[in-house]
Coordinates of C-alpha atoms in Angstrom, one line a residue:
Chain A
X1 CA -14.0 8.6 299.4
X2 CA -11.9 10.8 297.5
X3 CA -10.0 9.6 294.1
X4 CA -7.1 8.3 295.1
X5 CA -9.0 5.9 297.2
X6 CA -11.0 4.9 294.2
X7 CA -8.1 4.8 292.0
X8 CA -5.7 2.5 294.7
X9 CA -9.1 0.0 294.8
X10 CA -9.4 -0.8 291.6
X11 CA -6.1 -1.1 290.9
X12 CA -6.0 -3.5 293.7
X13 CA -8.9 -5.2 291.7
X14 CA -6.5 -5.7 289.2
X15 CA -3.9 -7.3 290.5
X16 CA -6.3 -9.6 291.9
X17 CA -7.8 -10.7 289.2
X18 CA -4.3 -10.4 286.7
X19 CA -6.2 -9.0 284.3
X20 CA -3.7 -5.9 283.1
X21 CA -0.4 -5.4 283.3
X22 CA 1.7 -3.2 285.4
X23 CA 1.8 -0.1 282.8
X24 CA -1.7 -0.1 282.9
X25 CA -3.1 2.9 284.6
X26 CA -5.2 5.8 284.7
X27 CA -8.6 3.8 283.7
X28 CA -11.6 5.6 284.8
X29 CA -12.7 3.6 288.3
X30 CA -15.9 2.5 286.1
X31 CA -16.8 -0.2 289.2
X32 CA -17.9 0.6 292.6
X33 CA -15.7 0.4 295.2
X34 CA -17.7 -2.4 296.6
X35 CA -16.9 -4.3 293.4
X36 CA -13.7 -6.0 293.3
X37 CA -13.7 -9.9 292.9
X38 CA -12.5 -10.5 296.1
X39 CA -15.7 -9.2 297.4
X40 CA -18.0 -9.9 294.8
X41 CA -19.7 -12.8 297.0
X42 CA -21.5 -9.7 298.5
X43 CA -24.5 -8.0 297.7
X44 CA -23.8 -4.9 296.0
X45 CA -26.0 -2.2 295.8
X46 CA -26.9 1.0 293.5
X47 CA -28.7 4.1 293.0
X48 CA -31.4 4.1 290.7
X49 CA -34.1 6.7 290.3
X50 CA -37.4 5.4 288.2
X51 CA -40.6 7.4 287.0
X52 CA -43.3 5.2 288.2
X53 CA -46.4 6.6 287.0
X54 CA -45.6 9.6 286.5
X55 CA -43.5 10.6 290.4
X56 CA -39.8 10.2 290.6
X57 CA -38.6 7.7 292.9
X58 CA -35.2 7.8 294.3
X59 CA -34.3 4.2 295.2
X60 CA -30.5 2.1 296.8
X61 CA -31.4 -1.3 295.4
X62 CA -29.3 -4.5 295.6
X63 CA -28.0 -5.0 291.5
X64 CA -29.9 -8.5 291.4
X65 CA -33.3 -6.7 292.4
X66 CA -35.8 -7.1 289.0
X67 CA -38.3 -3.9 287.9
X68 CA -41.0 -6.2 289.2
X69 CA -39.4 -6.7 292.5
X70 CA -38.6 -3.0 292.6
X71 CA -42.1 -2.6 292.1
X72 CA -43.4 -4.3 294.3
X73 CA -41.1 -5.3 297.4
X74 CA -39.9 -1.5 297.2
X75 CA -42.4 0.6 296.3
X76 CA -45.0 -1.6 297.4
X77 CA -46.8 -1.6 294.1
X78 CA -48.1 -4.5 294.2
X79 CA -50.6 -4.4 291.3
X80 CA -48.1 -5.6 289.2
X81 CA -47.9 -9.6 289.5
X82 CA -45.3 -12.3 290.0
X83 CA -46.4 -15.1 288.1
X84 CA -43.4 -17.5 286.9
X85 CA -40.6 -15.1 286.9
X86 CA -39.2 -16.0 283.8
X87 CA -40.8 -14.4 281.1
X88 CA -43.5 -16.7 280.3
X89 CA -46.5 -15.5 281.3
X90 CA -47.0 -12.2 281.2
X91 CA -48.2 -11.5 284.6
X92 CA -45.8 -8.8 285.3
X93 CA -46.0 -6.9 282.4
X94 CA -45.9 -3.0 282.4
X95 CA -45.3 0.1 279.9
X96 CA -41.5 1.2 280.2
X97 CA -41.2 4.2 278.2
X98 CA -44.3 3.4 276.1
X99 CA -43.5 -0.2 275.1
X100 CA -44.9 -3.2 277.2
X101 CA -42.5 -5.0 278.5
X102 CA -41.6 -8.3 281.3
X103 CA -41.0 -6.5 284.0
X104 CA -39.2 -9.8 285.7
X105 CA -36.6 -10.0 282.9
X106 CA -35.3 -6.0 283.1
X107 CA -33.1 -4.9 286.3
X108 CA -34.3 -1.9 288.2
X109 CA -30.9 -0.6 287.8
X110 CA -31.2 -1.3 283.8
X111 CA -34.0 0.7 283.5
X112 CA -32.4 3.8 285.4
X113 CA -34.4 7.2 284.1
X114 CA -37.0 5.1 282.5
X115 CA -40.8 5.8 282.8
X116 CA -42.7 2.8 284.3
X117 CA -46.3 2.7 283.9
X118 CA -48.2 0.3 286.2
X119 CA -51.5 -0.9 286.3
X120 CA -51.8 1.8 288.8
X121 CA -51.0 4.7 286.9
X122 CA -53.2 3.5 284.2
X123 CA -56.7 4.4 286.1
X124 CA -58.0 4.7 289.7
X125 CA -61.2 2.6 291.2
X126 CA -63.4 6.1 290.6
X127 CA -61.5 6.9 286.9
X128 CA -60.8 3.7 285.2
X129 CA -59.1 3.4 282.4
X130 CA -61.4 2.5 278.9
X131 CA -59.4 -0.7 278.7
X132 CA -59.9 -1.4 282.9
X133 CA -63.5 -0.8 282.4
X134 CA -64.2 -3.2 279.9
X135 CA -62.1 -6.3 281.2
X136 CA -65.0 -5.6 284.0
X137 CA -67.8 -5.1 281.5
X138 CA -66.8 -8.1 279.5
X139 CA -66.0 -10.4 282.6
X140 CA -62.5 -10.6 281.3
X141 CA -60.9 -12.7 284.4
X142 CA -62.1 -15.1 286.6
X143 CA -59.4 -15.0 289.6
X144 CA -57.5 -11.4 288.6
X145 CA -53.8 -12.8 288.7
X146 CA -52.8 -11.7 285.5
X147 CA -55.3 -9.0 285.0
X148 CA -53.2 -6.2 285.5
X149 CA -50.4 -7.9 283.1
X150 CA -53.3 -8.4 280.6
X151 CA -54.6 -4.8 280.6
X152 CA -51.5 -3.3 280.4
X153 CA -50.4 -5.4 277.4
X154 CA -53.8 -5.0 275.8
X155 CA -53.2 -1.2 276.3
X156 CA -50.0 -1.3 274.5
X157 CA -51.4 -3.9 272.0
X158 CA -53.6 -1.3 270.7
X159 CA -50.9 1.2 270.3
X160 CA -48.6 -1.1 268.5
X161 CA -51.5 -1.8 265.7
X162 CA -52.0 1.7 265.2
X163 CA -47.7 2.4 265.2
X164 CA -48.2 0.0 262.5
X165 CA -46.1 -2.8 263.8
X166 CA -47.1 -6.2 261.8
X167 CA -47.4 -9.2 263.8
X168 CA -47.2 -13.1 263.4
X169 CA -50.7 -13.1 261.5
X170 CA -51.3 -9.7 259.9
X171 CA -51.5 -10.7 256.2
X172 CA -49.4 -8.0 255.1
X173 CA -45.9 -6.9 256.1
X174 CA -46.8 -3.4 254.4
X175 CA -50.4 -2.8 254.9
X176 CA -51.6 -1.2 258.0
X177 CA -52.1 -4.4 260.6
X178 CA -55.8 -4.2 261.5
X179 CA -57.8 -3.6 264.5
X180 CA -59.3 -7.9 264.7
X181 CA -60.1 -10.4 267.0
X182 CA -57.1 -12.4 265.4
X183 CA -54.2 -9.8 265.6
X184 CA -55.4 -9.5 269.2
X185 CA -54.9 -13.5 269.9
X186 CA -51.8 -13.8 268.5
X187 CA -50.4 -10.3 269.9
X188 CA -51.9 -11.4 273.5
X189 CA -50.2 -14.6 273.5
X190 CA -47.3 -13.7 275.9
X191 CA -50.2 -13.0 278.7
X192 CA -51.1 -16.5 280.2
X193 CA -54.5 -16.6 282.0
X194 CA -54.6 -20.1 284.2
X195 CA -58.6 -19.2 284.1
X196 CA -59.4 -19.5 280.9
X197 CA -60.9 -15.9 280.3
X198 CA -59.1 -15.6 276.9
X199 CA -62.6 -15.0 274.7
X200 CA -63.9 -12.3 277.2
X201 CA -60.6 -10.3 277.4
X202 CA -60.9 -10.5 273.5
X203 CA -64.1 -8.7 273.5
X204 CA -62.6 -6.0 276.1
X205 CA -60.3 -5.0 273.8
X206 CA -62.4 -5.6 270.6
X207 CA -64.5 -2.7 272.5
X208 CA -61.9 -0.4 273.0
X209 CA -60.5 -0.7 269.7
X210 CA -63.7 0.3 268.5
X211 CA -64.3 3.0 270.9
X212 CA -61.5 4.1 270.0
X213 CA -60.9 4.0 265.9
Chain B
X1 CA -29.4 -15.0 292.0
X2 CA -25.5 -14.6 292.8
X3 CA -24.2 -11.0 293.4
X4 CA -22.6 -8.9 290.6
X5 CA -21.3 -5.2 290.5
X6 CA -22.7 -3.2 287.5
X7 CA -21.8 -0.5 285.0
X8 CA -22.6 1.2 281.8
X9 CA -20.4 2.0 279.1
X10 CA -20.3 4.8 276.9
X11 CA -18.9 3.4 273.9
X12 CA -18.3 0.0 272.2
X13 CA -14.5 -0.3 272.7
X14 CA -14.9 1.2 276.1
X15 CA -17.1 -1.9 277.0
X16 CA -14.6 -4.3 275.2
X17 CA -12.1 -3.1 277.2
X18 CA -13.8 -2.9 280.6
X19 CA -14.8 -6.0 279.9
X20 CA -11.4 -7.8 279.4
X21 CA -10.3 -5.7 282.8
X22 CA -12.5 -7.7 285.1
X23 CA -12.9 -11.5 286.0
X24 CA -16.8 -12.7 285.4
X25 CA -17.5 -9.7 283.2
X26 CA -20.7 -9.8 280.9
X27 CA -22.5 -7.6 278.3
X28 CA -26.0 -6.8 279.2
X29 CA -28.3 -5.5 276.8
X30 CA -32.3 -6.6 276.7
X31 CA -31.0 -8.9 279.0
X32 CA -34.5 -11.5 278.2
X33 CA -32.0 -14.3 278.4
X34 CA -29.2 -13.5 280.1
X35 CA -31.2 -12.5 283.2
X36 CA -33.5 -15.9 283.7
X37 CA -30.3 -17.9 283.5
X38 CA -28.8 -15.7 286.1
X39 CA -31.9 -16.3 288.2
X40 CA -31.3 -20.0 288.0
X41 CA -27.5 -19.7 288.3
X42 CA -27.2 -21.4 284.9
X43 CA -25.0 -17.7 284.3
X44 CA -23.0 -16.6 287.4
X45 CA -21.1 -13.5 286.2
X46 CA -19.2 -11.5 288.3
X47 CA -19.6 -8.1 286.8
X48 CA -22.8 -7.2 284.5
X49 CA -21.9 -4.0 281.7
X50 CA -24.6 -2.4 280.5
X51 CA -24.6 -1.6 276.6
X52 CA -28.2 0.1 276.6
X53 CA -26.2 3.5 276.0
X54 CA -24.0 2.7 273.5
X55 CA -25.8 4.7 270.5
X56 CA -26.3 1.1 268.4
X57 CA -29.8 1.3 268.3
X58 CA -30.2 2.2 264.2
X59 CA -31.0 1.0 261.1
X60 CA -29.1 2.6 258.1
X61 CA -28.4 2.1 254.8
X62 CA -25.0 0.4 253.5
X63 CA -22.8 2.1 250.4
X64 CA -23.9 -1.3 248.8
X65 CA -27.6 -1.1 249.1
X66 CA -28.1 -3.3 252.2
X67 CA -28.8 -2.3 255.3
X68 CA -26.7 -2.2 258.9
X69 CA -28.4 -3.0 261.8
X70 CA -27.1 -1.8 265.0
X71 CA -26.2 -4.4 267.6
X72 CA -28.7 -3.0 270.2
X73 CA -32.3 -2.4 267.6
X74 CA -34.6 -4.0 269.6
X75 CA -36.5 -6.9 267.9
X76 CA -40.4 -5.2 267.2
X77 CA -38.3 -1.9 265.4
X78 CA -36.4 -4.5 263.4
X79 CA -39.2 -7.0 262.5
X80 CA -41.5 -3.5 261.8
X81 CA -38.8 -1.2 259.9
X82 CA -40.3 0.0 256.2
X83 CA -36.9 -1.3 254.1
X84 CA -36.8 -4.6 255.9
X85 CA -40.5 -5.5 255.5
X86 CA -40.4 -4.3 252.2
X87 CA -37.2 -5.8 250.9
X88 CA -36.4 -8.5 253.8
X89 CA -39.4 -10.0 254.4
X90 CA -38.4 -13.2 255.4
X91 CA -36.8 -11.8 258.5
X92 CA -39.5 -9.1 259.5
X93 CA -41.6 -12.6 259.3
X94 CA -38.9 -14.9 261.2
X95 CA -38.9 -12.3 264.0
X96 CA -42.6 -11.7 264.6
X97 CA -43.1 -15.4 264.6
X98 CA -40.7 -15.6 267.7
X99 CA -41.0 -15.2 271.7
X100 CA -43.9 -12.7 272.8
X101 CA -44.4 -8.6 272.4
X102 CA -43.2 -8.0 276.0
X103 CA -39.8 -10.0 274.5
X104 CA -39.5 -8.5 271.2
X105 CA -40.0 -5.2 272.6
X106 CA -37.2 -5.9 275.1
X107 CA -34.5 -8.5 273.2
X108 CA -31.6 -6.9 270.9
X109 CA -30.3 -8.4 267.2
X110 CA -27.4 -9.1 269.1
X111 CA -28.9 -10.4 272.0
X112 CA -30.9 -12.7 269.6
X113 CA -27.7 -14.4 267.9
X114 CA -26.7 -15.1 271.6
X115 CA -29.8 -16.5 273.5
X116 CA -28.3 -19.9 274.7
X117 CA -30.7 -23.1 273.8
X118 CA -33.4 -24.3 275.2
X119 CA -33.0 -27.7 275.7
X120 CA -34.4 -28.6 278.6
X121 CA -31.2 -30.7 280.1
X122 CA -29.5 -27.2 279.5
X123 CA -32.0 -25.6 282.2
X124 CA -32.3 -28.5 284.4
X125 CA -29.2 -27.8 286.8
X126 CA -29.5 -31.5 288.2
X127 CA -28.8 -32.7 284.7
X128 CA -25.6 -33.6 282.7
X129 CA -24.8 -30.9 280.2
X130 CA -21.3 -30.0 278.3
X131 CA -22.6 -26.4 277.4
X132 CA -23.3 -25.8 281.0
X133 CA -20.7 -27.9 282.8
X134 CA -18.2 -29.0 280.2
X135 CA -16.9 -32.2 280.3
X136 CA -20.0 -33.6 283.0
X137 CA -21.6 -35.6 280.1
X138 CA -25.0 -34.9 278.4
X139 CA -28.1 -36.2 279.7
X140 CA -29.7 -35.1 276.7
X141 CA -28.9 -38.3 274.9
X142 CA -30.4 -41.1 275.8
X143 CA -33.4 -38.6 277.4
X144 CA -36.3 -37.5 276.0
X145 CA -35.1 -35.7 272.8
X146 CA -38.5 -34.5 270.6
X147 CA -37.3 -30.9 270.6
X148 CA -33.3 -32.0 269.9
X149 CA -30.9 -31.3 267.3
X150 CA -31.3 -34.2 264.2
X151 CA -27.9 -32.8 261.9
X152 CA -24.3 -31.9 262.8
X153 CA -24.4 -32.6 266.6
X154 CA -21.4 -34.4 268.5
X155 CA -21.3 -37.1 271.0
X156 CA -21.1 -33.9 273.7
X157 CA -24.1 -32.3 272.9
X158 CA -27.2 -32.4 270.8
X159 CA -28.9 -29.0 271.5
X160 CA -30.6 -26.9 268.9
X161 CA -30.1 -23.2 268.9
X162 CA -33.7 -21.3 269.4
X163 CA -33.7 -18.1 267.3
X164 CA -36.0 -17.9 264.3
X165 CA -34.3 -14.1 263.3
X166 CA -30.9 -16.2 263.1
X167 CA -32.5 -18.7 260.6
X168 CA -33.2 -15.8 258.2
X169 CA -30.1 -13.8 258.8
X170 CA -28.5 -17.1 257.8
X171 CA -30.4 -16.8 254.9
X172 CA -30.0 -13.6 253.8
X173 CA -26.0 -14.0 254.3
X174 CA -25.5 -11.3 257.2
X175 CA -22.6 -10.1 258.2
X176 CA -21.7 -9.4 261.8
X177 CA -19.6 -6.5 263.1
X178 CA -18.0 -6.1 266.4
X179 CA -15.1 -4.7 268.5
X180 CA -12.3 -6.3 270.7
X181 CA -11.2 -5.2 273.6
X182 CA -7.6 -3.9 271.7
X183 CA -10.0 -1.9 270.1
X184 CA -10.0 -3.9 266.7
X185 CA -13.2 -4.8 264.7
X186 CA -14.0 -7.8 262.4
X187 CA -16.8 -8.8 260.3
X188 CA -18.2 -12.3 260.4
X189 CA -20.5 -14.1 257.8
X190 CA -23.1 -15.6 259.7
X191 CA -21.9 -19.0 258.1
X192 CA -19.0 -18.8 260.1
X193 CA -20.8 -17.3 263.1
X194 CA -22.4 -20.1 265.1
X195 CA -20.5 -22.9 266.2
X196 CA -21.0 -27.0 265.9
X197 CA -21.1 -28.7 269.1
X198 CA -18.2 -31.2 268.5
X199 CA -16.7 -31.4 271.6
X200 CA -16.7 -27.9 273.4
X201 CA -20.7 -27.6 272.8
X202 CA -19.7 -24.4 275.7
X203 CA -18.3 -22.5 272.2
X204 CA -20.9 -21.4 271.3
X205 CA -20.2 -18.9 268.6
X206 CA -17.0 -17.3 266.8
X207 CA -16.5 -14.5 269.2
X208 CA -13.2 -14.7 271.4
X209 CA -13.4 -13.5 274.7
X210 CA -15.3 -10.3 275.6
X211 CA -16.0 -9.3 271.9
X212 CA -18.7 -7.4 271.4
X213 CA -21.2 -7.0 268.6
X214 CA -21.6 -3.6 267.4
X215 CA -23.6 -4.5 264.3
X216 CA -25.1 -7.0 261.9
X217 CA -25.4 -5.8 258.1
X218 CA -27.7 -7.0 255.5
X219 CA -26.3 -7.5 251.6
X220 CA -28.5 -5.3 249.1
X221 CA -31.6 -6.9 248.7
X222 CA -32.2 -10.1 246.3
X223 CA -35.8 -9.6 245.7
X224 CA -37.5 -13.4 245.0
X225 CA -40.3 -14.5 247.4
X226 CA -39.7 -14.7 250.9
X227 CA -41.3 -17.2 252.8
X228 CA -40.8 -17.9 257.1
X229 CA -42.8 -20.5 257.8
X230 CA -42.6 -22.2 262.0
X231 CA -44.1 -25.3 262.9
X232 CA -44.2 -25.4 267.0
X233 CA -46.7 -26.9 269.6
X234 CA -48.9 -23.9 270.3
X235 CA -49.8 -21.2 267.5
X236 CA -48.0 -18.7 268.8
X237 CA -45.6 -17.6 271.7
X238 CA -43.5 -21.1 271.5
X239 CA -40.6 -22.4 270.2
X240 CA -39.6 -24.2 266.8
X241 CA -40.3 -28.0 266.0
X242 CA -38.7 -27.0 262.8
X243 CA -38.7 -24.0 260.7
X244 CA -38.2 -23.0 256.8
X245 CA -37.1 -20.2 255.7
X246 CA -36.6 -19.7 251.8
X247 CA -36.1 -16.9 249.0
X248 CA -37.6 -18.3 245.6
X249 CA -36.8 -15.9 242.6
X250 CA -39.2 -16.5 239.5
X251 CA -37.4 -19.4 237.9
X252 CA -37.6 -21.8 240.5
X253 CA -34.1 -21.3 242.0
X254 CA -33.4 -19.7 245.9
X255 CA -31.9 -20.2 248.7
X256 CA -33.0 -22.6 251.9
X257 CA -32.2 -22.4 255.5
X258 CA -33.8 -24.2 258.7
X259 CA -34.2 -23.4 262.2
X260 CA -34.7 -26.2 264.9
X261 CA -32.8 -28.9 263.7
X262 CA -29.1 -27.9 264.3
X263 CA -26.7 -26.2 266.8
X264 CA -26.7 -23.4 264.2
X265 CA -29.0 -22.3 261.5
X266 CA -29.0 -25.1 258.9
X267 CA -28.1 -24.1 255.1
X268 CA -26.1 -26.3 252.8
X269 CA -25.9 -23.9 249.7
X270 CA -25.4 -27.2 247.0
X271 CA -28.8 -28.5 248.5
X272 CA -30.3 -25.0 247.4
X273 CA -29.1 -26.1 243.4
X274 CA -31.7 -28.9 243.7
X275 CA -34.6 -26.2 244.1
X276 CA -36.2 -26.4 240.7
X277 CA -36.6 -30.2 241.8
X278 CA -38.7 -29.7 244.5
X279 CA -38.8 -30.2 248.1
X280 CA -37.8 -33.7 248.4
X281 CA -34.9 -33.7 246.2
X282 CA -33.6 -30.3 248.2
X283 CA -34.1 -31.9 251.7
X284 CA -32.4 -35.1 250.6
X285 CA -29.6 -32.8 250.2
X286 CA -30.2 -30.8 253.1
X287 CA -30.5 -33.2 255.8
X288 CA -28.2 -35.8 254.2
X289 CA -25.9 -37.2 257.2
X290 CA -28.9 -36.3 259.6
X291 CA -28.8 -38.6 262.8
X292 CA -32.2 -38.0 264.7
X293 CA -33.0 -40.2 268.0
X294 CA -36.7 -42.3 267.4
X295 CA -38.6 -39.2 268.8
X296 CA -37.2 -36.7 266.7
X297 CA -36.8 -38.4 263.4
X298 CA -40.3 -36.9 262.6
X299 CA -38.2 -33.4 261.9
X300 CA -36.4 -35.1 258.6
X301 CA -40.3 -35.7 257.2
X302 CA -41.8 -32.2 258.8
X303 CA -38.7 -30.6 257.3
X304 CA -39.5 -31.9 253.4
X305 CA -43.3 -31.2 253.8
X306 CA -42.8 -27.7 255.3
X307 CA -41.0 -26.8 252.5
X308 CA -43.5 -28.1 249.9
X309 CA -45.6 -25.9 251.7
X310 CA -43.6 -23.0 251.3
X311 CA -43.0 -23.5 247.5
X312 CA -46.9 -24.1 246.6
X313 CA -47.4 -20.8 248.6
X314 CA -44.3 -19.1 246.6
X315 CA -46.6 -20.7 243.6
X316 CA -49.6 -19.4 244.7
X317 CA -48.5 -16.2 245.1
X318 CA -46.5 -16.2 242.1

């Protein structure tokens, strides 16, 4: 498609949906072609290209598809867990450049150049990761749903206390938060586990904040 | 999910503008919100514009001594920046006693002031609801109301608006920027920011169409102590019953403002007079005209003891 093409659609788009007047023209054709409102009740689709775990993967998704579902449905990584799809349980969290975050409430195409670290770029079965080998010592699930959502949040946890982020219950705002049972409750509490496995996945990190100091 | 078409914009006006060019068109930033009411077709835009790029992501000082905070600083740099936990505590404090790690690392400050309520007649798409359908009625009254707004709701609609960092924003009399699409900018007090329901509980805010928040600035700081304290469910990782935020200075005066019982955070300055009289005589004030439903007429009483608890810890720590 060369740019007159692009340039005739959207000023078709335009017209149809009366949003600028005649002398408007010139604007750069900022939407895909597929994109006008006359067609908008199909899917449309993008390129997006993600670091998962450290490989570049070159990806034509659908706009609606979510990290998680990009994840797993696409790059069949299916470590990372679908547990209410809303935000609310932590299940499908992962480390997007360095911060943990839901990966059901980002867009693939949102997170476009972003690295995305997944419970399986954070060890292998034969070189677990400190935090992966813990959970196991300490027993810290029962079923392993939201396992990999727990680790890679504790993970992060850890780094945010030494960043010096304060949370909810650090005493001071200006102190250096510290490295306790009770700033990992309360900094854990967006990680839901149906099991019950809180107190054990509390002592996996307790360990690895201590192997670690 | 309905389909949309997507793009990024490169600067604030250029996303005003692009947005006023196309039917359905929404700014998408953390997108926390936005995105699980999209999933359950509560939102249905048309177009999604991406503000992640637009270079709003700092904190710097203001010629008067107070801060601006750019529209897109994600919650955790906010709540854990050196001048606001030093010299706004009460919203480093309101922040980290909101939504989860995952969130705050993901939701904006503007994003925050624009998260739609939670009330759960608002989410149920079987329901009645004037914010979501306007004009179908509200199932919300008459239903089961614990959570509900108890002051300065309507007939229409009786939801509360979620955000604790509002509350304290409210508080600290923040300012918010933004951009039209002609390319003009404005400033509005937060007093003037949210919205009461009255009869178009879908208005939810002082923004026209497709404006866009580039900022929201801070005053210099007014030293006193600051206090956030939430009362919810679970102790941690749920929303408000009712929340207090307050700025005491050393002779008993300070200011007053509380989340969870209003359309908007709820400050009456002339209640904030009575503050040397303590926390009955202030919520008197406060919460005068308040019309809560059987279940939620608790709030009124949680509202006056959570603030006594507030001023013996400003005591205490005094």
């Amino acid at each position: 498609m060369n740019d007159r093409d692009l340039m005739t659609l959207t000023r078709r788009k335009f017209l149809i949906v009366g949003a600028v007047t005649a002398s408007s023209v010139a604007l750069p054709p900022f939407i895909s072609a597929l994109a006008s409102a006359a067609n908008i009740a199909r899917p449309v689709t993008s390129a997006v290209t993600l670091e998962v775990n450290g490989v570049s993967r070159q990806l034509n998704l659908d706009t609606r598809t979510t990290l998680l579902d990009a994840l797993r449905e696409h790059l069949h990584l299916t470590g990372t867990k679908k547990g209410c799809d809303h935000g609310q349980c932590g299940a499908c969290t992962v480390i997007a450049n360095g911060r943990r975050v839901n990966s059901c409430l980002t867009l693939a195409v949102m997170q476009q150049g972003s690295k995305i670290t997944t419970i399986e770029g954070l060890g292998t079965p034969d070189t677990l990761h400190p935090m992966q080998a813990a959970f196991i010592k300490h027993d810290g699930y029962q079923c392993g749903y939201c396992t990999p959502g727990q680790i890679c949040s504790a993970v992060a946890v850890l780094d945010e206390i030494r960043q010096g982020i304060p949370s909810h219950v650090s005493t001071s705002l200006t102190d250096q938060p510290e490295l306790i049972a009770r700033e990992f409750q309360e900094r854990m509490s967006g990680n839901i586990c149906r099991c019950g496995a809180y107190s054990n996945i509390i002592q996996a990190i307790n360990e690895v904040a201590e192997a670690t100091a | 999910m309905r389909p949309f078409s997507y793009s990024r914009a490169q600067s604030p006006a250029e996303a005003a503008a692009q947005a006023a060019q196309v039917e359905g068109a929404r700014f998408i930033a953390g997108g926390t919100n936005l995105l699980d009411l999209m999933k359950l077709e509560i939102e249905t835009p048309l177009h999604l514009i991406d503000v992640n790029d637009l270079a709003l992501d700092r904190i710097e000082a203001t010629p008067e001594g107070g801060l601006r905070i750019g529209a897109l600083v994600r919650n955790t740099d906010l709540a854990a920046d050196s001048r606001v936990r030093k010299d706004y505590g009460v919203l480093s404090r309101a922040l980290l006693a909101g939504a989860s790690g995952q969130l705050r690392n993901a939701a904006t400050t503007a994003g925050n002031l624009l998260q739609r309520t939670r009330c759960p007649y608002f989410y149920d798409t079987h329901q009645a609801c004037n914010k979501r359908i306007p004009g179908s009625g509200c199932a919300a009254i008459g239903g089961v109301t614990r959570q509900l707004g108890i002051i300065g709701v309507s007939s229409a609609c009786i939801a509360t608006h979620p955000s604790d960092m509002a509350v304290a924003m409210r508080l600290l009399d923040a300012r918010v920027e933004t951009v039209r699409p002609d390319g003009t900018t404005r400033v509005i007090p937060m007093a003037d920011f949210h919205r009461l329901p009255g009869n178009t509980p879908n208005i939810e805010t002082a923004l026209s169409a497709n404006e866009l928040i580039t900022a929201v600035t801070l005053p210099a700081p007014i030293g006193g102590t600051q206090v956030y304290q939430k009362v919810r469910d679970r102790a941690s990782y749920a929303f408000a019953l009712i929340s207090v935020a307050a700025v005491v200075q050393a002779n008993g005066s300070g200011r007053v403002a509380v989340g969870g019982v209003a359309h908007r955070p709820w400050r009456v300055e002339e209640a904030e007079q009575l503050m040397p009289d303590g926390a009955k005589a202030v919520t008197q004030q406060l919460l005068a005209g308040a019309t809560p439903t059987h279940e939620n007429e608790f709030k009124v009483t949680l509202v006056e003891r959570t603030l006594a608890s507030v001023l013996s810890q400003v005591r205490a720590a005094s």
